[in-house]
Amino acid sequence: MFEKILVANRGEIALRVIRAAREMGIRSVAVHSTADSDAMHVRMADESVCIGPPPGVDSYLSIPAIIAACEVTGAQAIHPGYGFLSENANFVQIVEDHGLSFIGPTAEHIRIMGDKITAKDTMKKLGVPCVPGSDGGVANLAEAKKLAGEMGYPVIVKATAGGGGRGMKVAESAEKLESAFMTARSEAKSAFGNDEVYIEKYLTTPRHIEIQVFGDGKGQAVHLGERDCSLQRRHQKVLEEAPGPVITDEERARIGKICADAVAQINYAGAGTIEFLYENGEFYFIEMNTRLQVEHPVTEAIFGVDLVREQIRVAEGLPMSFTQDDLSINGHAIEVRINAEKLPEFSPRPGTISQFHAPGGLGVRMDSALYDGYKIPPYYDSLIAKLIVHGRDRPEALARLNRALSELIVDGIDTTVPLFHALLQEPDIHSGNYNIHWLEHWLETNL
Ligand code: ADP
């Protein structure tokens, strides 16, 4: 059993992991950059180690510094959170080479799923339905034109190494393919150092539905239903909910089983998310994330499980603490992502929090690393808090979200909170009638 784990992350997700560890009687080590000396994760952990200067590449992404921090503190395992090194197969290999445990899947699984072409190929072989597209990378414009012509427009050009919505370009017609192809490639090159791209049929009105899976690494796996993450801006999620407003129990059971069986077959370990686009009753795989997702709390709320605790247990070699039959859905949960950004352009707004008050009460969870006087550093992601509400049903969850938002105070900086107040006025939000384009259209006319 682990006595001490190191959390290779910052912000709310570092707190999330420290909290789970403390409940399990495991000591925690925070690592931090010089910009985060006063950060909440540093204050909350049992120990902390400064691992470098502010830029992520010199601190939270510095593998030697993180390994050294484990060695000086005697931490036996590393939880990577999300982002930073969480999906870096090379890091996992180095962690294991140092006799430490990585709380997450194997380097091999991360590598397979980190490359969207091998991921799709693997999933297809495991019986998971995929978006129609090129079989592998597309080498040049001529090949792209030929494939897109066969598939029919619109198509989307996507970076094999893509993530965070980057390296993705839609081409509505043959004339627009050249610029989409070239732009996706150059974006991919600069963002990921890999300019390989592939082509998919562009679905015009899908919802983004993702299935939470969990495996024990030994051939047992379960699914924890879906999350609907269709409210997106620039391919980035803004609000997530579970269960999905339009997914039936039969559909959940069917696609859930396909996903659980797929990860069981490869002996997948820990938490994973299989992302789909959902259109006209069909699921189309787009990618798998081999880590805890930002939006995992909505799943925790409706299933009453602690996914981080479960990740740690599986990394210790213990069995999962639930079987598929133990898992049932209770009510409805919604998460909103509160970013330090100024509307309407969503430009990052680091600054000092003059006053912070978190909402509370029945069915309200606030995951954040904020406190009065906290100075948000300008070097990292703008996500500063997640507000998660849980109700007996969707209308109750929406009413609770409204109530919780009205209690929340984050003064001194601009945040995305006004967006959620405005969205709660929209009939489509209340009816659940939205797809992946709804928010972009709404923003054009309403903000
Ligand atoms: P990333 O890894 O950058 O997040 P994904 O492959 O997960 O990229 O896609 C992110 C989002 O982009 C999806 O949720 C969806 O909104 C849009 N998208 C991706 N592929 C397609 C497609 N084939 N058709 C329509 N939209 C797509």
PDB file of N, CA, C and O and ligand atoms in Angstrom, residues 116 131-132 156 158 162-168 170 192 198 200-204 206 208 229-230 232 235-237 275-277 286-287 289 436-437, ligand 1:
ATOM      1  N   LYS A 116      -4.089   9.545 -32.455  1.00  0.00           N
ATOM      2  CA  LYS A 116      -5.503   9.334 -32.769  1.00  0.00           C
ATOM      3  C   LYS A 116      -5.724   8.293 -33.864  1.00  0.00           C
ATOM      4  O   LYS A 116      -6.785   7.688 -33.925  1.00  0.00           O
ATOM      5  N   VAL A 131     -16.002   7.231 -36.391  1.00  0.00           N
ATOM      6  CA  VAL A 131     -16.396   8.178 -37.442  1.00  0.00           C
ATOM      7  C   VAL A 131     -15.761   7.712 -38.741  1.00  0.00           C
ATOM      8  O   VAL A 131     -14.573   7.389 -38.761  1.00  0.00           O
ATOM      9  N   PRO A 132     -16.520   7.678 -39.840  1.00  0.00           N
ATOM     10  CA  PRO A 132     -15.907   7.305 -41.114  1.00  0.00           C
ATOM     11  C   PRO A 132     -14.773   8.275 -41.442  1.00  0.00           C
ATOM     12  O   PRO A 132     -14.894   9.462 -41.167  1.00  0.00           O
ATOM     13  N   ILE A 156     -13.397  16.988 -41.900  1.00  0.00           N
ATOM     14  CA  ILE A 156     -12.572  17.683 -40.914  1.00  0.00           C
ATOM     15  C   ILE A 156     -11.165  17.096 -40.967  1.00  0.00           C
ATOM     16  O   ILE A 156     -11.001  15.873 -41.019  1.00  0.00           O
ATOM     17  N   LYS A 158      -7.775  16.548 -39.071  1.00  0.00           N
ATOM     18  CA  LYS A 158      -7.397  16.526 -37.657  1.00  0.00           C
ATOM     19  C   LYS A 158      -5.960  16.057 -37.471  1.00  0.00           C
ATOM     20  O   LYS A 158      -5.491  15.160 -38.161  1.00  0.00           O
ATOM     21  N   GLY A 162      -3.258  15.474 -31.985  1.00  0.00           N
ATOM     22  CA  GLY A 162      -4.078  16.587 -31.491  1.00  0.00           C
ATOM     23  C   GLY A 162      -4.577  16.487 -30.064  1.00  0.00           C
ATOM     24  O   GLY A 162      -4.597  15.434 -29.451  1.00  0.00           O
ATOM     25  N   GLY A 163      -4.995  17.622 -29.564  1.00  0.00           N
ATOM     26  CA  GLY A 163      -5.551  17.734 -28.219  1.00  0.00           C
ATOM     27  C   GLY A 163      -5.925  19.171 -27.961  1.00  0.00           C
ATOM     28  O   GLY A 163      -5.403  20.070 -28.621  1.00  0.00           O
ATOM     29  N   GLY A 164      -6.870  19.359 -27.044  1.00  0.00           N
ATOM     30  CA  GLY A 164      -7.257  20.723 -26.676  1.00  0.00           C
ATOM     31  C   GLY A 164      -7.873  21.496 -27.824  1.00  0.00           C
ATOM     32  O   GLY A 164      -7.840  22.721 -27.857  1.00  0.00           O
ATOM     33  N   GLY A 165      -8.431  20.756 -28.782  1.00  0.00           N
ATOM     34  CA  GLY A 165      -9.112  21.413 -29.900  1.00  0.00           C
ATOM     35  C   GLY A 165      -8.158  22.027 -30.923  1.00  0.00           C
ATOM     36  O   GLY A 165      -8.606  22.700 -31.846  1.00  0.00           O
ATOM     37  N   ARG A 166      -6.859  21.792 -30.777  1.00  0.00           N
ATOM     38  CA  ARG A 166      -5.918  22.385 -31.734  1.00  0.00           C
ATOM     39  C   ARG A 166      -5.583  21.427 -32.876  1.00  0.00           C
ATOM     40  O   ARG A 166      -5.656  20.221 -32.717  1.00  0.00           O
ATOM     41  N   GLY A 167      -5.223  22.011 -34.020  1.00  0.00           N
ATOM     42  CA  GLY A 167      -4.854  21.193 -35.172  1.00  0.00           C
ATOM     43  C   GLY A 167      -6.056  20.553 -35.842  1.00  0.00           C
ATOM     44  O   GLY A 167      -5.973  19.438 -36.349  1.00  0.00           O
ATOM     45  N   MET A 168      -7.202  21.252 -35.796  1.00  0.00           N
ATOM     46  CA  MET A 168      -8.428  20.709 -36.376  1.00  0.00           C
ATOM     47  C   MET A 168      -9.045  21.755 -37.296  1.00  0.00           C
ATOM     48  O   MET A 168      -9.240  22.892 -36.875  1.00  0.00           O
ATOM     49  N   VAL A 170     -12.104  22.403 -40.449  1.00  0.00           N
ATOM     50  CA  VAL A 170     -13.216  21.886 -41.240  1.00  0.00           C
ATOM     51  C   VAL A 170     -13.105  22.412 -42.671  1.00  0.00           C
ATOM     52  O   VAL A 170     -12.771  23.583 -42.881  1.00  0.00           O
ATOM     53  N   PHE A 192       2.330  20.379 -31.564  1.00  0.00           N
ATOM     54  CA  PHE A 192       2.666  19.026 -31.111  1.00  0.00           C
ATOM     55  C   PHE A 192       3.985  18.493 -31.680  1.00  0.00           C
ATOM     56  O   PHE A 192       4.371  17.367 -31.386  1.00  0.00           O
ATOM     57  N   TYR A 198      -5.122  13.484 -40.366  1.00  0.00           N
ATOM     58  CA  TYR A 198      -6.007  12.515 -40.998  1.00  0.00           C
ATOM     59  C   TYR A 198      -7.340  13.204 -41.274  1.00  0.00           C
ATOM     60  O   TYR A 198      -7.557  14.350 -40.848  1.00  0.00           O
ATOM     61  N   GLU A 200     -11.646  13.042 -41.396  1.00  0.00           N
ATOM     62  CA  GLU A 200     -12.889  12.396 -40.974  1.00  0.00           C
ATOM     63  C   GLU A 200     -14.055  13.081 -41.636  1.00  0.00           C
ATOM     64  O   GLU A 200     -14.008  14.275 -41.933  1.00  0.00           O
ATOM     65  N   LYS A 201     -15.120  12.346 -41.771  1.00  0.00           N
ATOM     66  CA  LYS A 201     -16.382  12.927 -42.169  1.00  0.00           C
ATOM     67  C   LYS A 201     -16.746  13.932 -41.078  1.00  0.00           C
ATOM     68  O   LYS A 201     -16.628  13.636 -39.894  1.00  0.00           O
ATOM     69  N   TYR A 202     -17.141  15.132 -41.463  1.00  0.00           N
ATOM     70  CA  TYR A 202     -17.540  16.127 -40.473  1.00  0.00           C
ATOM     71  C   TYR A 202     -19.025  15.977 -40.204  1.00  0.00           C
ATOM     72  O   TYR A 202     -19.852  16.154 -41.096  1.00  0.00           O
ATOM     73  N   LEU A 203     -19.350  15.595 -38.984  1.00  0.00           N
ATOM     74  CA  LEU A 203     -20.760  15.440 -38.614  1.00  0.00           C
ATOM     75  C   LEU A 203     -21.318  16.831 -38.334  1.00  0.00           C
ATOM     76  O   LEU A 203     -20.685  17.620 -37.643  1.00  0.00           O
ATOM     77  N   THR A 204     -22.479  17.126 -38.876  1.00  0.00           N
ATOM     78  CA  THR A 204     -22.925  18.524 -38.822  1.00  0.00           C
ATOM     79  C   THR A 204     -23.722  18.904 -37.581  1.00  0.00           C
ATOM     80  O   THR A 204     -23.667  20.038 -37.144  1.00  0.00           O
ATOM     81  N   PRO A 206     -23.912  16.866 -34.367  1.00  0.00           N
ATOM     82  CA  PRO A 206     -23.818  15.850 -33.314  1.00  0.00           C
ATOM     83  C   PRO A 206     -23.821  16.438 -31.912  1.00  0.00           C
ATOM     84  O   PRO A 206     -23.600  17.630 -31.731  1.00  0.00           O
ATOM     85  N   HIS A 208     -21.723  15.781 -28.237  1.00  0.00           N
ATOM     86  CA  HIS A 208     -20.506  15.138 -27.744  1.00  0.00           C
ATOM     87  C   HIS A 208     -20.911  14.305 -26.526  1.00  0.00           C
ATOM     88  O   HIS A 208     -21.317  14.853 -25.502  1.00  0.00           O
ATOM     89  N   CYS A 229     -21.157  16.558 -23.202  1.00  0.00           N
ATOM     90  CA  CYS A 229     -20.274  17.733 -23.151  1.00  0.00           C
ATOM     91  C   CYS A 229     -20.422  18.514 -24.449  1.00  0.00           C
ATOM     92  O   CYS A 229     -19.437  18.968 -25.042  1.00  0.00           O
ATOM     93  N   SER A 230     -21.651  18.658 -24.908  1.00  0.00           N
ATOM     94  CA  SER A 230     -21.870  19.307 -26.200  1.00  0.00           C
ATOM     95  C   SER A 230     -21.730  20.819 -26.142  1.00  0.00           C
ATOM     96  O   SER A 230     -21.516  21.445 -27.181  1.00  0.00           O
ATOM     97  N   GLN A 232     -19.816  23.599 -26.137  1.00  0.00           N
ATOM     98  CA  GLN A 232     -18.390  23.831 -26.368  1.00  0.00           C
ATOM     99  C   GLN A 232     -18.160  25.166 -27.054  1.00  0.00           C
ATOM    100  O   GLN A 232     -19.008  25.636 -27.813  1.00  0.00           O
ATOM    101  N   HIS A 235     -14.210  23.993 -29.679  1.00  0.00           N
ATOM    102  CA  HIS A 235     -13.960  22.580 -29.368  1.00  0.00           C
ATOM    103  C   HIS A 235     -13.549  22.356 -27.917  1.00  0.00           C
ATOM    104  O   HIS A 235     -13.032  21.292 -27.567  1.00  0.00           O
ATOM    105  N   GLN A 236     -13.761  23.333 -27.063  1.00  0.00           N
ATOM    106  CA  GLN A 236     -13.431  23.187 -25.641  1.00  0.00           C
ATOM    107  C   GLN A 236     -14.723  23.158 -24.834  1.00  0.00           C
ATOM    108  O   GLN A 236     -15.609  23.979 -25.047  1.00  0.00           O
ATOM    109  N   LYS A 237     -14.789  22.240 -23.879  1.00  0.00           N
ATOM    110  CA  LYS A 237     -16.012  22.092 -23.085  1.00  0.00           C
ATOM    111  C   LYS A 237     -16.211  23.240 -22.104  1.00  0.00           C
ATOM    112  O   LYS A 237     -15.250  23.735 -21.525  1.00  0.00           O
ATOM    113  N   GLU A 275     -14.534   8.991 -26.059  1.00  0.00           N
ATOM    114  CA  GLU A 275     -15.346  10.104 -26.558  1.00  0.00           C
ATOM    115  C   GLU A 275     -16.007   9.749 -27.893  1.00  0.00           C
ATOM    116  O   GLU A 275     -15.362   9.213 -28.798  1.00  0.00           O
ATOM    117  N   PHE A 276     -17.274  10.130 -27.977  1.00  0.00           N
ATOM    118  CA  PHE A 276     -18.051   9.882 -29.195  1.00  0.00           C
ATOM    119  C   PHE A 276     -18.749  11.148 -29.650  1.00  0.00           C
ATOM    120  O   PHE A 276     -19.067  12.025 -28.843  1.00  0.00           O
ATOM    121  N   LEU A 277     -19.008  11.195 -30.937  1.00  0.00           N
ATOM    122  CA  LEU A 277     -20.007  12.128 -31.434  1.00  0.00           C
ATOM    123  C   LEU A 277     -21.257  11.288 -31.609  1.00  0.00           C
ATOM    124  O   LEU A 277     -21.184  10.116 -31.994  1.00  0.00           O
ATOM    125  N   ILE A 286     -14.401   9.227 -31.433  1.00  0.00           N
ATOM    126  CA  ILE A 286     -13.411  10.192 -31.925  1.00  0.00           C
ATOM    127  C   ILE A 286     -12.066  10.062 -31.230  1.00  0.00           C
ATOM    128  O   ILE A 286     -11.033  10.129 -31.854  1.00  0.00           O
ATOM    129  N   GLU A 287     -12.067   9.874 -29.895  1.00  0.00           N
ATOM    130  CA  GLU A 287     -10.779   9.677 -29.233  1.00  0.00           C
ATOM    131  C   GLU A 287     -10.977   9.124 -27.844  1.00  0.00           C
ATOM    132  O   GLU A 287     -12.079   9.161 -27.295  1.00  0.00           O
ATOM    133  N   ASN A 289      -9.372   9.403 -23.911  1.00  0.00           N
ATOM    134  CA  ASN A 289      -8.483  10.086 -22.973  1.00  0.00           C
ATOM    135  C   ASN A 289      -8.122   9.121 -21.855  1.00  0.00           C
ATOM    136  O   ASN A 289      -8.989   8.563 -21.202  1.00  0.00           O
ATOM    137  N   ILE A 436     -23.195  20.284 -30.582  1.00  0.00           N
ATOM    138  CA  ILE A 436     -21.861  20.864 -30.372  1.00  0.00           C
ATOM    139  C   ILE A 436     -21.706  22.266 -30.954  1.00  0.00           C
ATOM    140  O   ILE A 436     -20.717  22.936 -30.680  1.00  0.00           O
ATOM    141  N   HIS A 437     -22.671  22.718 -31.786  1.00  0.00           N
ATOM    142  CA  HIS A 437     -22.561  24.055 -32.369  1.00  0.00           C
ATOM    143  C   HIS A 437     -23.430  25.090 -31.672  1.00  0.00           C
ATOM    144  O   HIS A 437     -23.317  26.276 -31.927  1.00  0.00           O
TER     145      HIS A 437
HETATM  146  P1  ADP B   1      -9.230  17.190 -29.052  1.00  0.00           P
HETATM  147  O1  ADP B   1      -8.393  16.000 -28.706  1.00  0.00           O
HETATM  148  O2  ADP B   1      -8.436  18.319 -29.620  1.00  0.00           O
HETATM  149  O3  ADP B   1     -10.153  17.603 -27.948  1.00  0.00           O
HETATM  150  P2  ADP B   1     -11.377  15.668 -30.372  1.00  0.00           P
HETATM  151  O4  ADP B   1     -11.088  14.668 -31.413  1.00  0.00           O
HETATM  152  O5  ADP B   1     -11.724  15.159 -29.002  1.00  0.00           O
HETATM  153  O6  ADP B   1     -10.160  16.715 -30.279  1.00  0.00           O
HETATM  154  O7  ADP B   1     -12.552  16.632 -30.846  1.00  0.00           O
HETATM  155  C1  ADP B   1     -12.949  17.747 -30.079  1.00  0.00           C
HETATM  156  C2  ADP B   1     -14.249  18.316 -30.592  1.00  0.00           C
HETATM  157  O8  ADP B   1     -14.139  18.678 -31.987  1.00  0.00           O
HETATM  158  C3  ADP B   1     -15.432  17.369 -30.534  1.00  0.00           C
HETATM  159  O9  ADP B   1     -16.057  17.350 -29.269  1.00  0.00           O
HETATM  160  C4  ADP B   1     -16.326  17.968 -31.616  1.00  0.00           C
HETATM  161  O10 ADP B   1     -16.951  19.140 -31.127  1.00  0.00           O
HETATM  162  C5  ADP B   1     -15.341  18.395 -32.692  1.00  0.00           C
HETATM  163  N1  ADP B   1     -15.106  17.307 -33.680  1.00  0.00           N
HETATM  164  C6  ADP B   1     -14.084  16.424 -33.719  1.00  0.00           C
HETATM  165  N2  ADP B   1     -14.209  15.538 -34.741  1.00  0.00           N
HETATM  166  C7  ADP B   1     -15.359  15.856 -35.389  1.00  0.00           C
HETATM  167  C8  ADP B   1     -16.076  15.322 -36.524  1.00  0.00           C
HETATM  168  N3  ADP B   1     -15.629  14.271 -37.230  1.00  0.00           N
HETATM  169  N4  ADP B   1     -17.249  15.920 -36.887  1.00  0.00           N
HETATM  170  C9  ADP B   1     -17.720  16.983 -36.195  1.00  0.00           C
HETATM  171  N5  ADP B   1     -17.101  17.533 -35.128  1.00  0.00           N
HETATM  172  C10 ADP B   1     -15.931  16.990 -34.723  1.00  0.00           C
END
